[in-house]
Amino acid sequence: MTVRTRAMVAAGVALATVAGFGIYLGAREFEHRLPLPRSTRGCVVEAEGRVTLNAEQMANAATIAAVGVRRKMPERAVVIALATAFQESRLRNLAGGDRDSVGLFQQRPSQGWGTPEQIRNPRYAATKFYNALRKVRGWEQMEITDAAQKVQRSAYPRAYQQWADEAEVLTRALLGNATGAVACTVGRKPSIRGAAAAAALSAGLTEDWGRLETVSPAELTGLAVPASDSRVGWRYAHWLVSHASAHGVKRVRFGNLEWTADGGSWSPVRDGAHSTDRVIAEVFDD
C-alpha cells in the first residue's frame, strides 16, 4: 500500500468516526423519538391529532393533567409537563435512570426533589414539577423546550420540543376541550372488581383532583361525579377511562355518550338516559 493510499484510508476512517459520533449524539438527544407502544389493549387519544399509549402511560398522563388543574396551572403548563414526561420516561414511572434519577420526570433525590419513594408517586412528582415551573420567570412565553429545560437542566435541552404535538393532543383531551377523545380497550378480566374497585376509583379521583362529592348510584356498582359543565364533565370522563385498566372500570357515561371496556370506544347511549350534570362510572361486579 502506498503512502498516498494509506493516507486516504486513514482520512476515510476518521470521517466515518466523526460521522458515527455525530449520529450517536443525535440519537442520544432524540432517542425517545421511537414509535410509542401500540397494543390491542391500549388507548387512543384523538383531539385535533392522534396519540396511542398503553394503559400505564395513559393513566400517568391523566394524573399529570389532573394535578395541573388542581394546582390551578394554565393549560400551557400541562402541555410542558406532558412533553417533559414524554421525553424523560415516555410517561412510565421508572424505578431508575441516569445516576439517581427516578420516576416520570426522572427527578433526582440528590438534587432535592424528594426521596425515591416520594418521586415514584406520580402525583408527588407532577406537583414538584409544576411548583418548579411556576418559579421560572417568564415561562408562559417560552418555547416548550426552553421552559422544560429551566426545570430539568437536561444534557439534551432541545429534546423536549419533539413531543410538543403529542402533549398538546393529550392536553386538549384531558382538560375537557374535546368530546369522547380518550378511548381505551382493557378487556374483561380486571385485577379488581366490585366494591373494592369502586372504593379504589373514588380514592384515585380524590388523590388526583382533590375532594369530590362522589355518590354511589343505586342501580349499579360504581360512582357518579358531579359536573358543573361539559368541559368539567369530560375532564372526569376522560380521567376515568384513562384509569380504567387499573381500577376495573366497565363503563363510563356522560352526556349522550358512553364508553365500554370491551368495545373500547364511545358510542351514543342506547337507552336514552342522558346525564349532563354528572359523570357515571360502572365497575365490573364481583
Tab-separated table of N, CA and C in Angstrom, residues 37-169:
chain	number	residue	atom	x	y	z
A	37	PRO	N	-45.625	2.814	22.165
A	37	PRO	CA	-46.153	1.453	22.164
A	37	PRO	C	-47.570	1.379	21.628
A	38	ARG	N	-47.839	0.352	20.845
A	38	ARG	CA	-49.184	0.113	20.336
A	38	ARG	C	-49.636	-1.253	20.821
A	39	SER	N	-50.883	-1.328	21.241
A	39	SER	CA	-51.379	-2.580	21.775
A	39	SER	C	-52.877	-2.651	21.570
A	40	THR	N	-53.382	-3.882	21.401
A	40	THR	CA	-54.823	-4.038	21.277
A	40	THR	C	-55.506	-3.654	22.583
A	41	ARG	N	-54.795	-3.741	23.692
A	41	ARG	CA	-55.324	-3.304	24.970
A	41	ARG	C	-54.609	-2.027	25.373
A	42	GLY	N	-54.805	-1.024	24.585
A	42	GLY	CA	-54.188	0.261	24.846
A	42	GLY	C	-55.195	1.373	24.693
A	43	CYS	N	-54.691	2.579	24.517
A	43	CYS	CA	-55.552	3.752	24.459
A	43	CYS	C	-55.208	4.607	23.245
A	44	VAL	N	-56.232	5.161	22.648
A	44	VAL	CA	-56.071	6.098	21.542
A	44	VAL	C	-56.717	7.412	21.951
A	45	VAL	N	-55.979	8.495	21.784
A	45	VAL	CA	-56.476	9.836	22.091
A	45	VAL	C	-56.552	10.614	20.788
A	46	GLU	N	-57.719	11.132	20.487
A	46	GLU	CA	-57.923	11.902	19.264
A	46	GLU	C	-58.547	13.246	19.609
A	47	ALA	N	-57.750	14.302	19.439
A	47	ALA	CA	-58.210	15.658	19.702
A	47	ALA	C	-57.375	16.601	18.844
A	48	GLU	N	-57.793	16.800	17.595
A	48	GLU	CA	-57.025	17.567	16.607
A	48	GLU	C	-55.642	16.960	16.434
A	49	GLY	N	-55.587	15.669	16.425
A	49	GLY	CA	-54.353	14.897	16.340
A	49	GLY	C	-54.605	13.563	17.008
A	50	ARG	N	-53.657	12.649	16.904
A	50	ARG	CA	-53.852	11.294	17.421
A	50	ARG	C	-52.604	10.820	18.160
A	51	VAL	N	-52.809	10.247	19.337
A	51	VAL	CA	-51.727	9.675	20.135
A	51	VAL	C	-52.164	8.297	20.616
A	52	THR	N	-51.278	7.320	20.527
A	52	THR	CA	-51.555	5.968	21.010
A	52	THR	C	-50.632	5.657	22.183
A	53	LEU	N	-51.218	5.231	23.292
A	53	LEU	CA	-50.461	4.917	24.502
A	53	LEU	C	-50.906	3.580	25.065
A	54	ASN	N	-50.080	2.991	25.936
A	54	ASN	CA	-50.558	1.827	26.678
A	54	ASN	C	-51.255	2.298	27.944
A	55	ALA	N	-51.805	1.367	28.706
A	55	ALA	CA	-52.637	1.730	29.862
A	55	ALA	C	-51.850	2.506	30.915
A	56	GLU	N	-50.605	2.087	31.181
A	56	GLU	CA	-49.796	2.781	32.187
A	56	GLU	C	-49.520	4.216	31.764
A	57	GLN	N	-49.119	4.403	30.520
A	57	GLN	CA	-48.832	5.741	30.028
A	57	GLN	C	-50.067	6.636	30.098
A	58	MET	N	-51.221	6.079	29.709
A	58	MET	CA	-52.445	6.865	29.687
A	58	MET	C	-52.838	7.304	31.087
A	59	ALA	N	-52.746	6.400	32.046
A	59	ALA	CA	-53.083	6.738	33.431
A	59	ALA	C	-52.144	7.816	33.961
A	60	ASN	N	-50.864	7.705	33.667
A	60	ASN	CA	-49.905	8.704	34.143
A	60	ASN	C	-50.157	10.062	33.500
A	61	ALA	N	-50.485	10.066	32.219
A	61	ALA	CA	-50.791	11.329	31.547
A	61	ALA	C	-52.012	11.997	32.175
A	62	ALA	N	-53.033	11.203	32.461
A	62	ALA	CA	-54.251	11.747	33.063
A	62	ALA	C	-53.968	12.317	34.449
A	63	THR	N	-53.119	11.658	35.204
A	63	THR	CA	-52.771	12.156	36.533
A	63	THR	C	-51.991	13.459	36.440
A	64	ILE	N	-51.029	13.542	35.532
A	64	ILE	CA	-50.266	14.783	35.354
A	64	ILE	C	-51.200	15.946	35.017
A	65	ALA	N	-52.158	15.704	34.120
A	65	ALA	CA	-53.101	16.757	33.747
A	65	ALA	C	-53.992	17.149	34.916
A	66	ALA	N	-54.489	16.157	35.649
A	66	ALA	CA	-55.379	16.445	36.786
A	66	ALA	C	-54.655	17.251	37.859
A	67	VAL	N	-53.423	16.896	38.152
A	67	VAL	CA	-52.656	17.637	39.155
A	67	VAL	C	-52.450	19.080	38.693
A	68	GLY	N	-52.232	19.273	37.396
A	68	GLY	CA	-52.096	20.628	36.886
A	68	GLY	C	-53.348	21.464	37.110
A	69	VAL	N	-54.504	20.872	36.848
A	69	VAL	CA	-55.769	21.577	37.091
A	69	VAL	C	-55.929	21.856	38.583
A	70	ARG	N	-55.646	20.850	39.392
A	70	ARG	CA	-55.789	21.009	40.849
A	70	ARG	C	-54.875	22.117	41.374
A	71	ARG	N	-53.682	22.253	40.791
A	71	ARG	CA	-52.733	23.283	41.216
A	71	ARG	C	-53.026	24.633	40.562
A	72	LYS	N	-54.149	24.689	39.797
A	72	LYS	CA	-54.568	25.922	39.119
A	72	LYS	C	-53.497	26.431	38.145
A	73	MET	N	-52.847	25.491	37.465
A	73	MET	CA	-51.868	25.854	36.454
A	73	MET	C	-52.557	26.063	35.112
A	74	PRO	N	-52.057	26.983	34.293
A	74	PRO	CA	-52.650	27.210	32.968
A	74	PRO	C	-52.480	25.982	32.068
A	75	GLU	N	-53.261	25.949	31.017
A	75	GLU	CA	-53.195	24.841	30.070
A	75	GLU	C	-51.789	24.657	29.512
A	76	ARG	N	-51.089	25.753	29.282
A	76	ARG	CA	-49.725	25.691	28.747
A	76	ARG	C	-48.794	24.896	29.664
A	77	ALA	N	-49.011	25.006	30.965
A	77	ALA	CA	-48.174	24.281	31.922
A	77	ALA	C	-48.376	22.777	31.794
A	78	VAL	N	-49.604	22.361	31.537
A	78	VAL	CA	-49.886	20.937	31.371
A	78	VAL	C	-49.192	20.410	30.118
A	79	VAL	N	-49.218	21.193	29.046
A	79	VAL	CA	-48.515	20.796	27.818
A	79	VAL	C	-47.028	20.605	28.106
A	80	ILE	N	-46.418	21.549	28.817
A	80	ILE	CA	-44.991	21.469	29.132
A	80	ILE	C	-44.702	20.252	29.998
A	81	ALA	N	-45.543	20.002	30.989
A	81	ALA	CA	-45.337	18.861	31.878
A	81	ALA	C	-45.428	17.545	31.124
A	82	LEU	N	-46.406	17.419	30.254
A	82	LEU	CA	-46.564	16.180	29.492
A	82	LEU	C	-45.420	15.981	28.506
A	83	ALA	N	-44.995	17.046	27.837
A	83	ALA	CA	-43.862	16.927	26.920
A	83	ALA	C	-42.602	16.512	27.667
A	84	THR	N	-42.430	17.034	28.863
A	84	THR	CA	-41.268	16.684	29.682
A	84	THR	C	-41.304	15.215	30.083
A	85	ALA	N	-42.462	14.754	30.539
A	85	ALA	CA	-42.576	13.352	30.952
A	85	ALA	C	-42.437	12.406	29.761
A	86	PHE	N	-42.910	12.817	28.590
A	86	PHE	CA	-42.695	12.028	27.376
A	86	PHE	C	-41.195	11.827	27.143
A	87	GLN	N	-40.445	12.917	27.201
A	87	GLN	CA	-39.022	12.852	26.908
A	87	GLN	C	-38.243	12.087	27.978
A	88	GLU	N	-38.565	12.342	29.238
A	88	GLU	CA	-37.781	11.764	30.330
A	88	GLU	C	-38.066	10.282	30.552
A	89	SER	N	-39.309	9.856	30.368
A	89	SER	CA	-39.647	8.476	30.741
A	89	SER	C	-40.605	7.792	29.777
A	90	ARG	N	-41.011	8.486	28.722
A	90	ARG	CA	-42.102	8.016	27.870
A	90	ARG	C	-43.362	7.750	28.703
A	91	LEU	N	-43.584	8.604	29.683
A	91	LEU	CA	-44.767	8.534	30.552
A	91	LEU	C	-44.814	7.231	31.353
A	92	ARG	N	-43.653	6.687	31.685
A	92	ARG	CA	-43.590	5.499	32.528
A	92	ARG	C	-42.979	5.876	33.872
A	93	ASN	N	-43.460	5.271	34.928
A	93	ASN	CA	-42.985	5.574	36.276
A	93	ASN	C	-41.759	4.706	36.566
A	94	LEU	N	-40.608	5.147	36.085
A	94	LEU	CA	-39.403	4.331	36.109
A	94	LEU	C	-38.797	4.232	37.508
A	95	ALA	N	-38.300	3.050	37.820
A	95	ALA	CA	-37.661	2.819	39.117
A	95	ALA	C	-36.253	3.389	39.168
A	96	GLY	N	-35.654	3.677	38.019
A	96	GLY	CA	-34.303	4.217	37.971
A	96	GLY	C	-34.077	4.971	36.694
A	97	GLY	N	-32.808	5.321	36.445
A	97	GLY	CA	-32.464	6.072	35.246
A	97	GLY	C	-31.025	6.506	35.322
A	98	ASP	N	-30.714	7.624	34.701
A	98	ASP	CA	-29.352	8.145	34.719
A	98	ASP	C	-28.975	8.557	36.134
A	99	ARG	N	-27.874	8.006	36.632
A	99	ARG	CA	-27.438	8.247	38.008
A	99	ARG	C	-28.575	7.902	38.979
A	100	ASP	N	-29.071	8.853	39.773
A	100	ASP	CA	-30.119	8.504	40.744
A	100	ASP	C	-31.495	9.000	40.307
A	101	SER	N	-31.681	9.217	39.012
A	101	SER	CA	-32.968	9.706	38.509
A	101	SER	C	-34.068	8.663	38.710
A	102	VAL	N	-35.277	9.134	39.024
A	102	VAL	CA	-36.400	8.253	39.338
A	102	VAL	C	-37.690	8.842	38.770
A	103	GLY	N	-38.606	7.968	38.374
A	103	GLY	CA	-39.981	8.366	38.133
A	103	GLY	C	-40.289	8.959	36.772
A	104	LEU	N	-41.472	9.543	36.670
A	104	LEU	CA	-41.995	10.086	35.419
A	104	LEU	C	-41.126	11.195	34.843
A	105	PHE	N	-40.616	12.062	35.712
A	105	PHE	CA	-39.827	13.204	35.268
A	105	PHE	C	-38.336	12.988	35.485
A	106	GLN	N	-37.955	11.782	35.906
A	106	GLN	CA	-36.553	11.455	36.173
A	106	GLN	C	-35.919	12.496	37.104
A	107	GLN	N	-36.638	12.768	38.180
A	107	GLN	CA	-36.151	13.708	39.182
A	107	GLN	C	-35.132	13.005	40.088
A	108	ARG	N	-34.169	13.757	40.601
A	108	ARG	CA	-33.061	13.165	41.340
A	108	ARG	C	-33.131	13.518	42.824
A	109	PRO	N	-33.171	12.520	43.699
A	109	PRO	CA	-33.133	12.786	45.142
A	109	PRO	C	-31.931	13.625	45.553
A	110	SER	N	-30.794	13.408	44.910
A	110	SER	CA	-29.575	14.135	45.273
A	110	SER	C	-29.661	15.620	44.942
A	111	GLN	N	-30.647	16.005	44.136
A	111	GLN	CA	-30.827	17.414	43.785
A	111	GLN	C	-32.031	18.030	44.476
A	112	GLY	N	-32.516	17.343	45.519
A	112	GLY	CA	-33.544	17.927	46.362
A	112	GLY	C	-34.978	17.731	45.925
A	113	TRP	N	-35.223	16.803	44.990
A	113	TRP	CA	-36.594	16.595	44.514
A	113	TRP	C	-37.427	15.783	45.499
A	114	GLY	N	-36.795	15.078	46.395
A	114	GLY	CA	-37.516	14.236	47.357
A	114	GLY	C	-36.844	12.886	47.477
A	115	THR	N	-37.433	12.010	48.273
A	115	THR	CA	-36.910	10.655	48.399
A	115	THR	C	-37.325	9.844	47.169
A	116	PRO	N	-36.628	8.738	46.880
A	116	PRO	CA	-37.050	7.903	45.751
A	116	PRO	C	-38.499	7.454	45.865
A	117	GLU	N	-38.930	7.140	47.082
A	117	GLU	CA	-40.318	6.697	47.285
A	117	GLU	C	-41.290	7.820	46.947
A	118	GLN	N	-40.980	9.021	47.360
A	118	GLN	CA	-41.854	10.157	47.050
A	118	GLN	C	-41.912	10.409	45.542
A	119	ILE	N	-40.756	10.408	44.906
A	119	ILE	CA	-40.702	10.717	43.480
A	119	ILE	C	-41.409	9.656	42.651
A	120	ARG	N	-41.449	8.410	43.144
A	120	ARG	CA	-42.153	7.355	42.419
A	120	ARG	C	-43.667	7.500	42.511
A	121	ASN	N	-44.152	8.425	43.320
A	121	ASN	CA	-45.582	8.730	43.371
A	121	ASN	C	-45.882	9.749	42.271
A	122	PRO	N	-46.646	9.370	41.233
A	122	PRO	CA	-46.878	10.290	40.109
A	122	PRO	C	-47.468	11.626	40.529
A	123	ARG	N	-48.311	11.639	41.533
A	123	ARG	CA	-48.936	12.887	41.976
A	123	ARG	C	-47.902	13.799	42.628
A	124	TYR	N	-47.049	13.218	43.440
A	124	TYR	CA	-45.980	13.990	44.069
A	124	TYR	C	-45.040	14.543	43.003
A	125	ALA	N	-44.616	13.687	42.074
A	125	ALA	CA	-43.670	14.097	41.040
A	125	ALA	C	-44.243	15.226	40.192
A	126	ALA	N	-45.511	15.104	39.797
A	126	ALA	CA	-46.146	16.148	38.987
A	126	ALA	C	-46.246	17.452	39.770
A	127	THR	N	-46.605	17.358	41.039
A	127	THR	CA	-46.703	18.557	41.872
A	127	THR	C	-45.363	19.265	41.974
A	128	LYS	N	-44.293	18.512	42.181
A	128	LYS	CA	-42.963	19.102	42.276
A	128	LYS	C	-42.562	19.769	40.955
A	129	PHE	N	-42.923	19.136	39.847
A	129	PHE	CA	-42.599	19.740	38.548
A	129	PHE	C	-43.326	21.076	38.388
A	130	TYR	N	-44.628	21.092	38.659
A	130	TYR	CA	-45.391	22.330	38.499
A	130	TYR	C	-44.882	23.420	39.441
A	131	ASN	N	-44.533	23.041	40.662
A	131	ASN	CA	-44.009	24.028	41.610
A	131	ASN	C	-42.721	24.652	41.096
A	132	ALA	N	-41.855	23.817	40.511
A	132	ALA	CA	-40.598	24.333	39.968
A	132	ALA	C	-40.844	25.201	38.732
A	133	LEU	N	-41.780	24.789	37.879
A	133	LEU	CA	-42.096	25.568	36.681
A	133	LEU	C	-42.636	26.940	37.054
A	134	ARG	N	-43.468	26.978	38.069
A	134	ARG	CA	-44.064	28.250	38.491
A	134	ARG	C	-42.998	29.276	38.900
A	135	LYS	N	-41.850	28.780	39.352
A	135	LYS	CA	-40.777	29.667	39.808
A	135	LYS	C	-39.911	30.203	38.662
A	136	VAL	N	-40.099	29.675	37.470
A	136	VAL	CA	-39.315	30.125	36.307
A	136	VAL	C	-39.910	31.415	35.768
A	137	ARG	N	-39.156	32.478	35.832
A	137	ARG	CA	-39.672	33.772	35.392
A	137	ARG	C	-39.915	33.765	33.880
A	138	GLY	N	-41.142	34.121	33.486
A	138	GLY	CA	-41.481	34.236	32.082
A	138	GLY	C	-41.707	32.920	31.362
A	139	TRP	N	-41.929	31.830	32.101
A	139	TRP	CA	-42.099	30.520	31.456
A	139	TRP	C	-43.284	30.499	30.494
A	140	GLU	N	-44.297	31.317	30.784
A	140	GLU	CA	-45.505	31.303	29.948
A	140	GLU	C	-45.211	31.703	28.501
A	141	GLN	N	-44.189	32.520	28.287
A	141	GLN	CA	-43.863	32.988	26.948
A	141	GLN	C	-42.762	32.158	26.281
A	142	MET	N	-42.195	31.215	26.995
A	142	MET	CA	-41.086	30.422	26.462
A	142	MET	C	-41.579	29.308	25.548
A	143	GLU	N	-40.705	28.846	24.660
A	143	GLU	CA	-40.973	27.609	23.944
A	143	GLU	C	-41.034	26.475	24.947
A	144	ILE	N	-41.753	25.435	24.583
A	144	ILE	CA	-41.906	24.294	25.476
A	144	ILE	C	-40.550	23.767	25.930
A	145	THR	N	-39.640	23.599	24.987
A	145	THR	CA	-38.347	23.000	25.329
A	145	THR	C	-37.539	23.888	26.269
A	146	ASP	N	-37.651	25.218	26.123
A	146	ASP	CA	-36.907	26.126	26.995
A	146	ASP	C	-37.470	26.131	28.412
A	147	ALA	N	-38.794	26.129	28.521
A	147	ALA	CA	-39.404	26.097	29.846
A	147	ALA	C	-39.085	24.788	30.564
A	148	ALA	N	-39.177	23.685	29.824
A	148	ALA	CA	-38.864	22.382	30.423
A	148	ALA	C	-37.410	22.322	30.866
A	149	GLN	N	-36.514	22.855	30.051
A	149	GLN	CA	-35.099	22.818	30.370
A	149	GLN	C	-34.769	23.635	31.612
A	150	LYS	N	-35.473	24.738	31.814
A	150	LYS	CA	-35.253	25.544	33.012
A	150	LYS	C	-35.531	24.739	34.279
A	151	VAL	N	-36.467	23.817	34.185
A	151	VAL	CA	-36.805	22.971	35.334
A	151	VAL	C	-35.881	21.764	35.415
A	152	GLN	N	-35.671	21.101	34.280
A	152	GLN	CA	-34.987	19.809	34.273
A	152	GLN	C	-33.461	19.901	34.218
A	153	ARG	N	-32.948	20.929	33.556
A	153	ARG	CA	-31.491	21.093	33.381
A	153	ARG	C	-30.874	19.834	32.766
A	154	SER	N	-31.429	19.433	31.642
A	154	SER	CA	-31.004	18.216	30.958
A	154	SER	C	-29.740	18.450	30.138
A	155	ALA	N	-29.013	17.365	29.890
A	155	ALA	CA	-27.849	17.435	28.999
A	155	ALA	C	-28.274	17.565	27.538
A	156	TYR	N	-29.565	17.353	27.251
A	156	TYR	CA	-30.094	17.427	25.889
A	156	TYR	C	-31.275	18.395	25.874
A	157	PRO	N	-31.006	19.685	25.978
A	157	PRO	CA	-32.054	20.682	26.217
A	157	PRO	C	-33.078	20.843	25.117
A	158	ARG	N	-32.742	20.462	23.868
A	158	ARG	CA	-33.677	20.672	22.772
A	158	ARG	C	-34.617	19.490	22.567
A	159	ALA	N	-34.438	18.443	23.333
A	159	ALA	CA	-35.185	17.202	23.077
A	159	ALA	C	-36.661	17.293	23.459
A	160	TYR	N	-37.026	18.201	24.348
A	160	TYR	CA	-38.414	18.254	24.824
A	160	TYR	C	-39.385	18.688	23.726
A	161	GLN	N	-38.908	19.532	22.820
A	161	GLN	CA	-39.792	20.094	21.809
A	161	GLN	C	-40.383	19.034	20.890
A	162	GLN	N	-39.674	17.918	20.727
A	162	GLN	CA	-40.147	16.891	19.800
A	162	GLN	C	-41.468	16.268	20.233
A	163	TRP	N	-41.831	16.444	21.491
A	163	TRP	CA	-43.077	15.858	21.994
A	163	TRP	C	-44.200	16.891	22.118
A	164	ALA	N	-43.999	18.072	21.550
A	164	ALA	CA	-44.995	19.133	21.689
A	164	ALA	C	-46.346	18.737	21.115
A	165	ASP	N	-46.369	18.137	19.938
A	165	ASP	CA	-47.641	17.786	19.296
A	165	ASP	C	-48.413	16.775	20.137
A	166	GLU	N	-47.726	15.716	20.586
A	166	GLU	CA	-48.402	14.702	21.413
A	166	GLU	C	-48.925	15.311	22.708
A	167	ALA	N	-48.114	16.167	23.328
A	167	ALA	CA	-48.522	16.787	24.587
A	167	ALA	C	-49.743	17.683	24.402
A	168	GLU	N	-49.801	18.380	23.289
A	168	GLU	CA	-50.950	19.260	23.030
A	168	GLU	C	-52.221	18.455	22.780
A	169	VAL	N	-52.107	17.334	22.066
A	169	VAL	CA	-53.273	16.468	21.851
A	169	VAL	C	-53.796	15.956	23.187
